[in-house]
Amino acid sequence: QVQLVESGGGSVQAGGSLRLSCAASGLTYSRYCMGWFRQAPGKEREGVAGLDSDGRTKYVDSVKGRFTISQDNAKRIFYLQMNSLKPEDTAMYYCAAQMGLCSGVSFPRVNGYNYWGQGTQVTVSS
């Protein structure tokens, strides 16, 4: 049973930083992929940053140069460092994971990730 638990959200002013964490348990495969997604009220869930089964990273254009995805492989904790935050970054942030070679995953699409956390709220004020 895979469980993902996000933490680290909060309220910051524009230009500030936050680091989100996603603690994963039950990731029994040596290879997996994961992603950070966000959903603002009234909008569809969108990909933010992804990590494929080879450890390569991918970002959507709106966060490139500002957000960094990383992992502590030994602890199975994934991070999203968010700098230079903007009001439009306000959303509920979710981490998602899939085990194995992730053939069904095509980040930044939502489809293909079988496991999702409960989300952590990020609010950026101007």
Coordinates of C-alpha atoms in Angstrom, one line a residue:
Q1 CA 0.0 0.0 0.0
V2 CA 1.6 3.2 -1.2
Q3 CA 0.9 6.3 0.9
L4 CA 2.0 9.8 0.1
V5 CA 1.8 12.6 2.6
E6 CA 2.5 16.2 1.7
S7 CA 3.6 18.9 4.0
G8 CA 5.2 22.4 3.9
G9 CA 2.4 24.5 2.5
G10 CA 1.5 27.8 3.9
S11 CA 1.0 31.5 3.2
V12 CA 3.7 33.7 1.9
Q13 CA 4.1 37.0 0.2
A14 CA 5.0 37.3 -3.5
G15 CA 8.7 36.8 -4.0
G16 CA 8.9 34.4 -1.0
S17 CA 9.9 30.7 -0.9
L18 CA 8.4 27.5 0.4
R19 CA 9.6 23.9 0.3
L20 CA 7.1 21.2 0.0
S21 CA 7.8 17.7 1.1
C22 CA 6.1 14.4 0.1
A23 CA 6.9 11.5 2.3
A24 CA 6.3 8.2 0.5
S25 CA 5.8 4.8 2.1
G26 CA 5.2 1.5 0.4
L27 CA 7.3 2.4 -2.7
T28 CA 8.7 -1.1 -2.9
Y29 CA 10.0 -0.9 -6.4
S30 CA 13.5 0.3 -7.1
R31 CA 12.2 2.4 -10.0
Y32 CA 9.4 4.8 -9.8
C33 CA 8.3 8.2 -11.0
M34 CA 6.6 11.0 -9.3
G35 CA 5.3 14.4 -9.9
W36 CA 4.1 17.5 -8.2
F37 CA 0.7 18.9 -9.4
R38 CA -1.5 21.8 -8.3
Q39 CA -5.1 22.7 -8.6
A40 CA -6.5 26.2 -8.1
P41 CA -10.2 26.7 -7.4
G42 CA -12.2 26.4 -10.5
K43 CA -9.3 25.1 -12.6
E44 CA -8.1 21.7 -13.7
R45 CA -5.3 20.0 -11.9
E46 CA -2.0 20.7 -13.7
G47 CA 1.5 19.3 -13.6
V48 CA 4.2 21.4 -12.1
A49 CA 7.4 19.3 -11.9
G50 CA 8.1 15.7 -12.6
L51 CA 10.7 13.1 -11.9
D52 CA 10.9 10.1 -14.3
S53 CA 12.0 6.5 -13.5
D54 CA 15.6 7.4 -14.5
G55 CA 15.7 10.4 -12.2
R56 CA 15.4 13.0 -14.9
T57 CA 13.4 16.1 -14.1
K58 CA 10.8 18.0 -16.1
Y59 CA 9.1 21.3 -15.4
V60 CA 6.2 23.2 -16.9
D61 CA 7.2 26.6 -18.4
S62 CA 5.5 28.7 -15.8
V63 CA 7.8 27.4 -13.0
K64 CA 11.1 26.9 -14.8
G65 CA 13.9 28.6 -13.1
R66 CA 11.8 29.1 -9.9
F67 CA 10.9 25.6 -8.8
T68 CA 13.2 22.6 -8.2
I69 CA 12.1 19.0 -7.7
S70 CA 14.4 16.7 -5.8
Q71 CA 14.4 13.6 -3.7
D72 CA 16.1 11.9 -0.8
N73 CA 16.1 8.4 -2.2
A74 CA 17.1 6.7 1.0
K75 CA 14.3 8.3 3.0
R76 CA 11.8 8.2 0.1
I77 CA 11.0 11.9 0.5
F78 CA 10.4 14.1 -2.4
Y79 CA 10.7 17.9 -2.3
L80 CA 9.5 20.8 -4.3
Q81 CA 11.5 24.0 -3.6
M82 CA 9.5 27.0 -4.7
N83 CA 11.3 30.3 -5.0
S84 CA 10.1 33.7 -6.3
L85 CA 6.5 32.7 -5.7
K86 CA 3.8 34.6 -7.5
P87 CA 0.1 35.0 -6.6
E88 CA -0.7 32.8 -9.6
D89 CA 1.1 29.9 -7.8
T90 CA -1.7 29.8 -5.2
A91 CA -3.2 26.4 -5.3
M92 CA -3.5 23.0 -3.5
Y93 CA -0.4 21.1 -4.3
Y94 CA -0.4 17.3 -4.6
C95 CA 2.4 14.8 -5.1
A96 CA 1.7 11.7 -7.1
A97 CA 3.7 8.5 -7.8
Q98 CA 3.7 5.4 -9.9
M99 CA 6.0 2.4 -9.4
G100 CA 8.0 0.7 -12.1
L101 CA 9.0 2.1 -15.5
C102 CA 5.9 4.3 -15.5
S103 CA 5.0 3.5 -19.1
G104 CA 1.6 4.9 -18.6
V105 CA 2.9 8.2 -17.3
S106 CA 3.4 11.3 -19.5
F107 CA 4.2 14.2 -17.4
P108 CA 2.7 16.9 -17.1
R109 CA -0.5 14.9 -17.8
V110 CA -2.3 13.7 -14.7
N111 CA -3.1 10.3 -16.1
G112 CA -0.9 7.4 -15.2
Y113 CA -0.1 8.1 -11.6
N114 CA -1.8 5.6 -9.4
Y115 CA -1.0 7.1 -6.0
W116 CA -1.8 10.6 -4.8
G117 CA -1.4 12.5 -1.6
Q118 CA -4.0 14.5 0.2
G119 CA -2.6 17.9 -0.8
T120 CA -1.1 20.9 0.9
Q121 CA -2.3 24.5 0.4
V122 CA 0.0 27.2 -0.9
T123 CA -1.3 30.8 -0.8
V124 CA 0.8 33.6 -2.2
S125 CA -0.4 37.2 -1.5
S126 CA 0.6 40.2 -3.6

